[in-house]
mmCIF file of C-alpha atoms in Angstrom:
data_model
loop_
_atom_site.group_PDB
_atom_site.id
_atom_site.type_symbol
_atom_site.label_atom_id
_atom_site.label_comp_id
_atom_site.label_asym_id
_atom_site.label_seq_id
_atom_site.Cartn_x
_atom_site.Cartn_y
_atom_site.Cartn_z
ATOM 1 C CA MET A 1 0.000 0.000 0.000
ATOM 2 C CA LEU A 2 1.276 3.464 -0.828
ATOM 3 C CA GLU A 3 1.639 5.350 2.432
ATOM 4 C CA ALA A 4 1.010 8.985 3.232
ATOM 5 C CA PRO A 5 3.622 11.462 1.996
ATOM 6 C CA ILE A 6 6.001 13.170 4.349
ATOM 7 C CA LEU A 7 4.874 16.754 4.933
ATOM 8 C CA ILE A 8 6.700 19.439 3.047
ATOM 9 C CA GLN A 9 6.947 23.169 3.418
ATOM 10 C CA ALA A 10 5.149 25.466 0.989
ATOM 11 C CA GLN A 11 7.425 26.863 -1.673
ATOM 12 C CA SER A 12 7.572 30.168 -3.474
ATOM 13 C CA LYS A 13 7.061 30.270 -7.231
ATOM 14 C CA LYS A 14 10.775 30.877 -7.682
ATOM 15 C CA ASN A 15 11.518 27.666 -5.812
ATOM 16 C CA SER A 16 8.523 25.573 -6.839
ATOM 17 C CA LEU A 17 8.491 21.842 -6.247
ATOM 18 C CA VAL A 18 6.975 21.289 -9.674
ATOM 19 C CA SER A 19 6.963 23.153 -12.989
ATOM 20 C CA ALA A 20 3.210 22.935 -13.598
ATOM 21 C CA ILE A 21 0.050 21.201 -12.435
ATOM 22 C CA PHE A 22 -2.371 19.297 -14.664
ATOM 23 C CA ILE A 23 -5.773 18.115 -13.504
ATOM 24 C CA PHE A 24 -8.089 15.477 -14.941
ATOM 25 C CA GLY A 25 -11.424 14.262 -13.642
ATOM 26 C CA ASP A 26 -14.970 15.271 -12.705
ATOM 27 C CA SER A 27 -16.750 17.993 -10.695
ATOM 28 C CA THR A 28 -14.233 17.640 -7.866
ATOM 29 C CA ALA A 29 -11.618 19.009 -10.262
ATOM 30 C CA ASP A 30 -13.536 21.039 -12.884
ATOM 31 C CA PRO A 31 -12.852 24.801 -12.523
ATOM 32 C CA GLY A 32 -15.224 25.686 -15.359
ATOM 33 C CA ASN A 33 -14.641 23.562 -18.467
ATOM 34 C CA ASN A 34 -18.337 22.681 -18.539
ATOM 35 C CA ASN A 35 -19.094 26.374 -19.087
ATOM 36 C CA TYR A 36 -17.810 25.913 -22.626
ATOM 37 C CA ILE A 37 -19.802 22.829 -23.629
ATOM 38 C CA SER A 38 -23.485 22.007 -24.030
ATOM 39 C CA THR A 39 -24.464 20.172 -20.854
ATOM 40 C CA PRO A 40 -26.865 20.707 -17.953
ATOM 41 C CA PHE A 41 -23.963 19.992 -15.562
ATOM 42 C CA LYS A 42 -22.908 23.592 -14.912
ATOM 43 C CA SER A 43 -22.295 25.687 -11.813
ATOM 44 C CA ASN A 44 -21.741 29.162 -13.254
ATOM 45 C CA PHE A 45 -24.483 30.739 -11.161
ATOM 46 C CA SER A 46 -25.127 31.712 -7.543
ATOM 47 C CA PRO A 47 -24.678 30.591 -4.830
ATOM 48 C CA TYR A 48 -21.634 28.853 -6.359
ATOM 49 C CA GLY A 49 -18.559 31.023 -5.955
ATOM 50 C CA LYS A 50 -19.948 33.102 -3.090
ATOM 51 C CA ASP A 51 -16.639 32.725 -1.236
ATOM 52 C CA PHE A 52 -14.443 32.892 -4.330
ATOM 53 C CA LEU A 53 -12.525 35.960 -5.504
ATOM 54 C CA ASN A 54 -15.021 38.811 -5.996
ATOM 55 C CA HIS A 55 -17.819 36.336 -5.136
ATOM 56 C CA VAL A 56 -17.972 35.242 -8.771
ATOM 57 C CA PRO A 57 -19.312 31.802 -9.807
ATOM 58 C CA THR A 58 -16.628 30.349 -12.074
ATOM 59 C CA GLY A 59 -17.962 26.917 -12.893
ATOM 60 C CA ARG A 60 -16.368 25.318 -9.848
ATOM 61 C CA PHE A 61 -18.846 23.099 -8.020
ATOM 62 C CA THR A 62 -18.119 24.741 -4.694
ATOM 63 C CA ASN A 63 -18.605 27.995 -2.818
ATOM 64 C CA GLY A 64 -14.904 28.804 -3.137
ATOM 65 C CA MET A 65 -11.702 27.137 -4.266
ATOM 66 C CA LEU A 66 -11.231 23.528 -5.316
ATOM 67 C CA ALA A 67 -8.684 21.293 -3.605
ATOM 68 C CA ASN A 68 -6.562 21.571 -6.738
ATOM 69 C CA ASP A 69 -6.368 25.345 -6.327
ATOM 70 C CA PHE A 70 -5.040 24.871 -2.800
ATOM 71 C CA ILE A 71 -2.507 22.333 -4.025
ATOM 72 C CA ALA A 72 -1.351 24.661 -6.820
ATOM 73 C CA ARG A 73 -0.776 27.383 -4.222
ATOM 74 C CA TYR A 74 0.885 24.969 -1.841
ATOM 75 C CA VAL A 75 3.527 23.880 -4.323
ATOM 76 C CA GLY A 76 4.035 27.460 -5.496
ATOM 77 C CA VAL A 77 2.876 27.069 -9.097
ATOM 78 C CA LYS A 78 -0.096 29.447 -9.323
ATOM 79 C CA GLU A 79 -3.031 30.873 -7.394
ATOM 80 C CA TYR A 80 -5.839 29.090 -9.233
ATOM 81 C CA VAL A 81 -5.923 26.273 -11.783
ATOM 82 C CA PRO A 82 -7.891 27.542 -14.802
ATOM 83 C CA PRO A 83 -10.058 25.513 -17.200
ATOM 84 C CA TYR A 84 -8.247 24.485 -20.366
ATOM 85 C CA LEU A 85 -11.220 25.389 -22.569
ATOM 86 C CA ASP A 86 -10.924 29.066 -21.628
ATOM 87 C CA GLN A 87 -9.546 30.430 -24.899
ATOM 88 C CA SER A 88 -8.384 33.674 -23.249
ATOM 89 C CA LEU A 89 -5.533 31.927 -21.388
ATOM 90 C CA SER A 90 -2.086 33.255 -22.225
ATOM 91 C CA ILE A 91 0.921 31.060 -22.935
ATOM 92 C CA GLU A 92 2.355 32.011 -19.536
ATOM 93 C CA GLU A 93 -0.876 30.904 -17.855
ATOM 94 C CA LEU A 94 -0.925 27.661 -19.843
ATOM 95 C CA LYS A 95 2.719 27.052 -19.027
ATOM 96 C CA THR A 96 2.055 26.568 -15.315
ATOM 97 C CA GLY A 97 -0.823 24.157 -15.830
ATOM 98 C CA VAL A 98 -4.542 23.820 -16.417
ATOM 99 C CA SER A 99 -7.445 21.550 -15.612
ATOM 100 C CA PHE A 100 -9.056 19.362 -18.260
ATOM 101 C CA ALA A 101 -11.674 18.034 -15.825
ATOM 102 C CA SER A 102 -15.377 17.977 -16.613
ATOM 103 C CA ALA A 103 -18.154 17.680 -14.033
ATOM 104 C CA GLY A 104 -20.271 14.566 -14.503
ATOM 105 C CA THR A 105 -17.632 12.436 -16.200
ATOM 106 C CA GLY A 106 -16.169 9.087 -15.159
ATOM 107 C CA PHE A 107 -13.844 6.285 -16.178
ATOM 108 C CA ASP A 108 -16.673 4.211 -17.654
ATOM 109 C CA PRO A 109 -17.105 5.505 -21.251
ATOM 110 C CA LEU A 110 -20.881 5.395 -20.715
ATOM 111 C CA THR A 111 -20.819 7.861 -17.795
ATOM 112 C CA PRO A 112 -19.903 11.046 -19.739
ATOM 113 C CA LYS A 113 -22.440 10.113 -22.411
ATOM 114 C CA ILE A 114 -25.192 10.097 -19.785
ATOM 115 C CA SER A 115 -24.319 13.646 -18.760
ATOM 116 C CA THR A 116 -23.112 14.884 -22.177
ATOM 117 C CA VAL A 117 -19.780 15.990 -20.719
ATOM 118 C CA ILE A 118 -16.096 15.570 -21.570
ATOM 119 C CA SER A 119 -14.844 11.992 -21.337
ATOM 120 C CA LEU A 120 -11.492 11.068 -19.802
ATOM 121 C CA SER A 121 -10.256 9.986 -23.231
ATOM 122 C CA LYS A 122 -11.168 13.415 -24.629
ATOM 123 C CA GLN A 123 -9.323 15.033 -21.736
ATOM 124 C CA ILE A 124 -6.224 13.129 -22.813
ATOM 125 C CA GLU A 125 -6.738 14.459 -26.354
ATOM 126 C CA TYR A 126 -6.913 17.982 -24.971
ATOM 127 C CA PHE A 127 -3.660 17.339 -23.123
ATOM 128 C CA LYS A 128 -2.020 16.309 -26.396
ATOM 129 C CA GLU A 129 -3.386 19.489 -27.975
ATOM 130 C CA TYR A 130 -1.964 21.450 -25.050
ATOM 131 C CA GLN A 131 1.492 19.992 -25.683
ATOM 132 C CA GLU A 132 1.318 20.984 -29.345
ATOM 133 C CA LYS A 133 0.524 24.557 -28.328
ATOM 134 C CA MET A 134 3.427 24.634 -25.921
ATOM 135 C CA GLU A 135 5.859 23.124 -28.434
ATOM 136 C CA ALA A 136 4.933 25.878 -30.880
ATOM 137 C CA ALA A 137 5.531 28.493 -28.181
ATOM 138 C CA ILE A 138 8.613 27.274 -26.265
ATOM 139 C CA GLY A 139 9.968 24.373 -28.312
ATOM 140 C CA LYS A 140 9.729 20.595 -28.043
ATOM 141 C CA GLU A 141 12.609 20.053 -25.597
ATOM 142 C CA GLN A 142 11.387 22.651 -23.104
ATOM 143 C CA THR A 143 7.868 21.262 -23.350
ATOM 144 C CA GLN A 144 9.091 17.735 -22.630
ATOM 145 C CA ASN A 145 11.034 18.974 -19.595
ATOM 146 C CA LEU A 146 7.990 20.934 -18.435
ATOM 147 C CA ILE A 147 5.793 17.829 -18.576
ATOM 148 C CA LYS A 148 8.420 15.664 -16.891
ATOM 149 C CA GLU A 149 8.648 18.016 -13.899
ATOM 150 C CA SER A 150 4.879 18.575 -13.623
ATOM 151 C CA LEU A 151 2.400 17.201 -11.133
ATOM 152 C CA PHE A 152 -0.618 15.302 -12.480
ATOM 153 C CA ILE A 153 -3.731 14.768 -10.379
ATOM 154 C CA ILE A 154 -6.730 12.634 -11.358
ATOM 155 C CA SER A 155 -10.003 12.759 -9.444
ATOM 156 C CA ALA A 156 -12.941 10.756 -10.810
ATOM 157 C CA GLY A 157 -15.015 7.629 -10.249
ATOM 158 C CA THR A 158 -17.934 8.749 -8.090
ATOM 159 C CA ASN A 159 -20.248 9.372 -11.039
ATOM 160 C CA ASP A 160 -19.577 5.885 -12.355
ATOM 161 C CA PHE A 161 -21.286 4.440 -9.296
ATOM 162 C CA VAL A 162 -23.781 7.147 -8.313
ATOM 163 C CA VAL A 163 -24.992 8.386 -11.713
ATOM 164 C CA ASN A 164 -24.320 5.257 -13.749
ATOM 165 C CA TYR A 165 -24.169 1.789 -12.162
ATOM 166 C CA ASN A 166 -26.529 2.257 -9.207
ATOM 167 C CA THR A 167 -29.043 4.460 -11.028
ATOM 168 C CA LEU A 168 -29.455 3.200 -14.584
ATOM 169 C CA PRO A 169 -30.292 -0.463 -15.377
ATOM 170 C CA ILE A 170 -27.557 -0.830 -17.993
ATOM 171 C CA ARG A 171 -24.195 -1.792 -16.506
ATOM 172 C CA SER A 172 -25.823 -3.665 -13.620
ATOM 173 C CA LYS A 173 -27.291 -6.112 -16.126
ATOM 174 C CA SER A 174 -23.840 -7.061 -17.361
ATOM 175 C CA TYR A 175 -21.672 -6.628 -14.268
ATOM 176 C CA THR A 176 -21.845 -7.492 -10.608
ATOM 177 C CA LEU A 177 -20.676 -4.706 -8.304
ATOM 178 C CA SER A 178 -17.313 -6.411 -7.898
ATOM 179 C CA THR A 179 -16.750 -6.991 -11.613
ATOM 180 C CA TYR A 180 -17.855 -3.420 -12.384
ATOM 181 C CA THR A 181 -15.253 -2.123 -9.944
ATOM 182 C CA ASP A 182 -12.632 -4.207 -11.751
ATOM 183 C CA PHE A 183 -13.952 -2.866 -15.070
ATOM 184 C CA LEU A 184 -13.459 0.716 -13.859
ATOM 185 C CA LEU A 185 -9.972 0.003 -12.566
ATOM 186 C CA GLN A 186 -9.029 -1.433 -15.936
ATOM 187 C CA HIS A 187 -9.999 1.917 -17.461
ATOM 188 C CA VAL A 188 -8.016 3.686 -14.739
ATOM 189 C CA GLN A 189 -4.989 1.661 -15.782
ATOM 190 C CA PHE A 190 -5.524 2.518 -19.458
ATOM 191 C CA PHE A 191 -5.802 6.194 -18.561
ATOM 192 C CA LEU A 192 -2.636 6.206 -16.460
ATOM 193 C CA GLN A 193 -0.784 4.336 -19.201
ATOM 194 C CA LYS A 194 -1.742 7.078 -21.674
ATOM 195 C CA LEU A 195 -0.507 9.759 -19.288
ATOM 196 C CA VAL A 196 2.822 7.988 -18.891
ATOM 197 C CA ASP A 197 3.065 7.638 -22.675
ATOM 198 C CA GLN A 198 2.571 11.404 -22.922
ATOM 199 C CA GLY A 199 5.468 12.059 -20.563
ATOM 200 C CA ALA A 200 3.780 12.260 -17.153
ATOM 201 C CA ARG A 201 6.020 11.075 -14.320
ATOM 202 C CA ARG A 202 4.503 12.414 -11.074
ATOM 203 C CA ILE A 203 0.926 11.202 -10.820
ATOM 204 C CA GLY A 204 -1.465 11.480 -7.891
ATOM 205 C CA MET A 205 -4.683 9.473 -7.975
ATOM 206 C CA VAL A 206 -7.516 10.586 -5.680
ATOM 207 C CA GLY A 207 -9.610 7.804 -4.165
ATOM 208 C CA LEU A 208 -13.383 7.851 -3.794
ATOM 209 C CA PRO A 209 -15.038 9.763 -0.941
ATOM 210 C CA PRO A 210 -17.574 8.164 1.440
ATOM 211 C CA MET A 211 -20.225 8.166 -1.281
ATOM 212 C CA GLY A 212 -22.981 7.166 1.117
ATOM 213 C CA CYS A 213 -22.671 10.577 2.754
ATOM 214 C CA LEU A 214 -23.240 12.561 -0.434
ATOM 215 C CA PRO A 215 -26.477 14.595 -0.118
ATOM 216 C CA ILE A 216 -27.816 13.265 -3.423
ATOM 217 C CA VAL A 217 -27.255 9.651 -2.312
ATOM 218 C CA ILE A 218 -28.947 10.254 1.035
ATOM 219 C CA THR A 219 -31.884 11.994 -0.645
ATOM 220 C CA LEU A 220 -32.398 9.228 -3.194
ATOM 221 C CA HIS A 221 -31.862 6.241 -0.946
ATOM 222 C CA SER A 222 -32.905 7.203 2.588
ATOM 223 C CA ASP A 223 -36.067 5.641 4.023
ATOM 224 C CA ASN A 224 -37.221 9.176 4.758
ATOM 225 C CA ALA A 225 -35.039 11.824 3.104
ATOM 226 C CA PHE A 226 -36.600 14.617 5.198
ATOM 227 C CA SER A 227 -36.042 13.168 8.655
ATOM 228 C CA LYS A 228 -33.318 10.526 8.144
ATOM 229 C CA ARG A 229 -30.155 12.105 6.819
ATOM 230 C CA ASN A 230 -27.706 9.436 7.914
ATOM 231 C CA CYS A 231 -25.051 8.192 5.507
ATOM 232 C CA ILE A 232 -25.986 5.168 3.399
ATOM 233 C CA GLU A 233 -23.408 2.579 4.430
ATOM 234 C CA PHE A 234 -23.821 0.480 1.280
ATOM 235 C CA TYR A 235 -22.438 3.257 -0.931
ATOM 236 C CA SER A 236 -19.566 4.033 1.405
ATOM 237 C CA SER A 237 -18.606 0.357 1.449
ATOM 238 C CA ILE A 238 -18.390 0.481 -2.359
ATOM 239 C CA ALA A 239 -15.918 3.355 -2.055
ATOM 240 C CA ARG A 240 -13.784 1.497 0.490
ATOM 241 C CA ASP A 241 -13.574 -1.588 -1.715
ATOM 242 C CA TYR A 242 -12.718 0.510 -4.765
ATOM 243 C CA ASN A 243 -10.054 2.453 -2.871
ATOM 244 C CA SER A 244 -8.411 -0.725 -1.635
ATOM 245 C CA LYS A 245 -8.219 -2.145 -5.142
ATOM 246 C CA LEU A 246 -7.053 1.206 -6.514
ATOM 247 C CA GLN A 247 -4.094 1.255 -4.134
ATOM 248 C CA ASN A 248 -3.095 -2.225 -5.284
ATOM 249 C CA LYS A 249 -3.370 -1.076 -8.898
ATOM 250 C CA LEU A 250 -1.142 1.926 -8.239
ATOM 251 C CA ASN A 251 1.431 -0.259 -6.508
ATOM 252 C CA ASP A 252 1.510 -2.527 -9.561
ATOM 253 C CA MET A 253 1.966 0.426 -11.893
ATOM 254 C CA GLN A 254 4.693 1.881 -9.694
ATOM 255 C CA ILE A 255 6.656 -1.332 -10.116
ATOM 256 C CA LYS A 256 5.898 -1.556 -13.842
ATOM 257 C CA PHE A 257 7.087 1.967 -14.665
ATOM 258 C CA ALA A 258 9.838 2.364 -12.063
ATOM 259 C CA ASN A 259 12.473 2.265 -14.795
ATOM 260 C CA LEU A 260 10.999 5.456 -16.278
ATOM 261 C CA GLY A 261 11.230 7.310 -13.002
ATOM 262 C CA SER A 262 7.445 7.376 -12.703
ATOM 263 C CA ARG A 263 5.921 7.999 -9.289
ATOM 264 C CA PHE A 264 2.339 7.086 -8.455
ATOM 265 C CA ALA A 265 0.567 8.167 -5.288
ATOM 266 C CA TYR A 266 -2.774 7.294 -3.787
ATOM 267 C CA LEU A 267 -4.379 10.460 -2.392
ATOM 268 C CA ASP A 268 -6.819 9.585 0.367
ATOM 269 C CA ILE A 269 -10.009 11.639 0.574
ATOM 270 C CA TYR A 270 -12.190 9.055 2.273
ATOM 271 C CA GLY A 271 -10.476 9.247 5.660
ATOM 272 C CA PRO A 272 -10.374 13.038 6.067
ATOM 273 C CA LEU A 273 -14.000 13.449 4.995
ATOM 274 C CA MET A 274 -15.231 10.694 7.292
ATOM 275 C CA ASP A 275 -13.305 12.321 10.130
ATOM 276 C CA MET A 276 -15.176 15.564 9.542
ATOM 277 C CA ILE A 277 -18.532 13.858 9.007
ATOM 278 C CA VAL A 278 -18.440 11.993 12.299
ATOM 279 C CA GLY A 279 -17.636 15.222 14.114
ATOM 280 C CA HIS A 280 -13.965 14.895 14.848
ATOM 281 C CA LYS A 281 -11.842 17.977 14.639
ATOM 282 C CA TYR A 282 -9.439 17.150 11.865
ATOM 283 C CA GLY A 283 -7.074 19.964 12.740
ATOM 284 C CA GLU A 284 -4.748 21.532 10.229
ATOM 285 C CA TYR A 285 -5.209 19.193 7.300
ATOM 286 C CA SER A 286 -2.255 19.984 5.090
ATOM 287 C CA LEU A 287 -2.520 19.467 1.382
ATOM 288 C CA ILE A 288 0.356 17.149 0.649
ATOM 289 C CA LEU A 289 1.565 15.487 -2.475
ATOM 290 C CA MET A 290 4.025 13.053 -3.851
ATOM 291 C CA CYS A 291 7.389 14.038 -5.191
ATOM 292 C CA GLY A 292 9.355 10.829 -4.733
ATOM 293 C CA ILE A 293 9.337 7.340 -3.277
ATOM 294 C CA ARG A 294 11.794 5.583 -1.024
ATOM 295 C CA GLU A 295 11.881 2.428 1.092
ATOM 296 C CA GLU A 296 12.156 2.608 4.880
ATOM 297 C CA SER A 297 11.745 -0.342 7.243
ATOM 298 C CA GLY A 298 9.981 -2.332 4.571
ATOM 299 C CA HIS A 299 7.516 0.454 3.751
ATOM 300 C CA ARG A 300 7.309 2.504 0.585
ATOM 301 C CA LEU A 301 7.216 6.181 1.558
ATOM 302 C CA ILE A 302 6.411 9.079 -0.709
ATOM 303 C CA PHE A 303 8.431 12.183 -0.055
ATOM 304 C CA CYS A 304 9.326 15.557 -1.494
ATOM 305 C CA ARG A 305 12.897 16.538 -2.061
#
């Protein structure tokens, strides 16, 4: 199992830990790409953004910043991670990273079709397009070095279970819950392979949250959605099983691509959220990331140089 990273100190932009940050995934990572496509999955209206800069709704599915914005600040790359589909972005803005994420998407190719959003495979195509733009602006060698020293974060999977498998009678006719989880993880592997092929070396994979505690899940599946707002354990158990298998998958890929200098990290979101949900004071939860891996006392530790 990949263990938690060793905490690092925030860096200034002049001494950044990474050259750029690139984000792929769903609404947990979409800063506004869905504003530029035809889909009902948008959040460019109030009260979204009420705690953001100038209280402006940007397309982020939150009242303020996304976790990726905090991470970008933490590693000293930029203040906010912008959506790639914003055509007004300058080369300098593109150079430090963008998000290709699209709310409503998932690893199952059927999931983005349900919501008419950007698939993970299309996000990879956009990343290739991004590289072509950068090569034209700064040259191929500098672009390759930029990508090599960048941080990649992927956050998706919830919609595959909540919107797709457990809502529509399509995948459940062909897959058991266990085999569907394996099906998704196969697509995760394909996706990570494509990122590595495109030059990605530092990759962080976010696990699933306690899905049974999502308001939409409680509303749809509670015995009485008005009076009983407890988490639905069945959905949270799905997330735990998926996360366990995901960590094994990342360990396998770490071994497979070690010769390339690739570093894979499992980023736990389930634990911190459950801690807050059950009423524990989580304290100063630092946003931490992977920059390297080493062995200590038989354990594989992720660390930042």
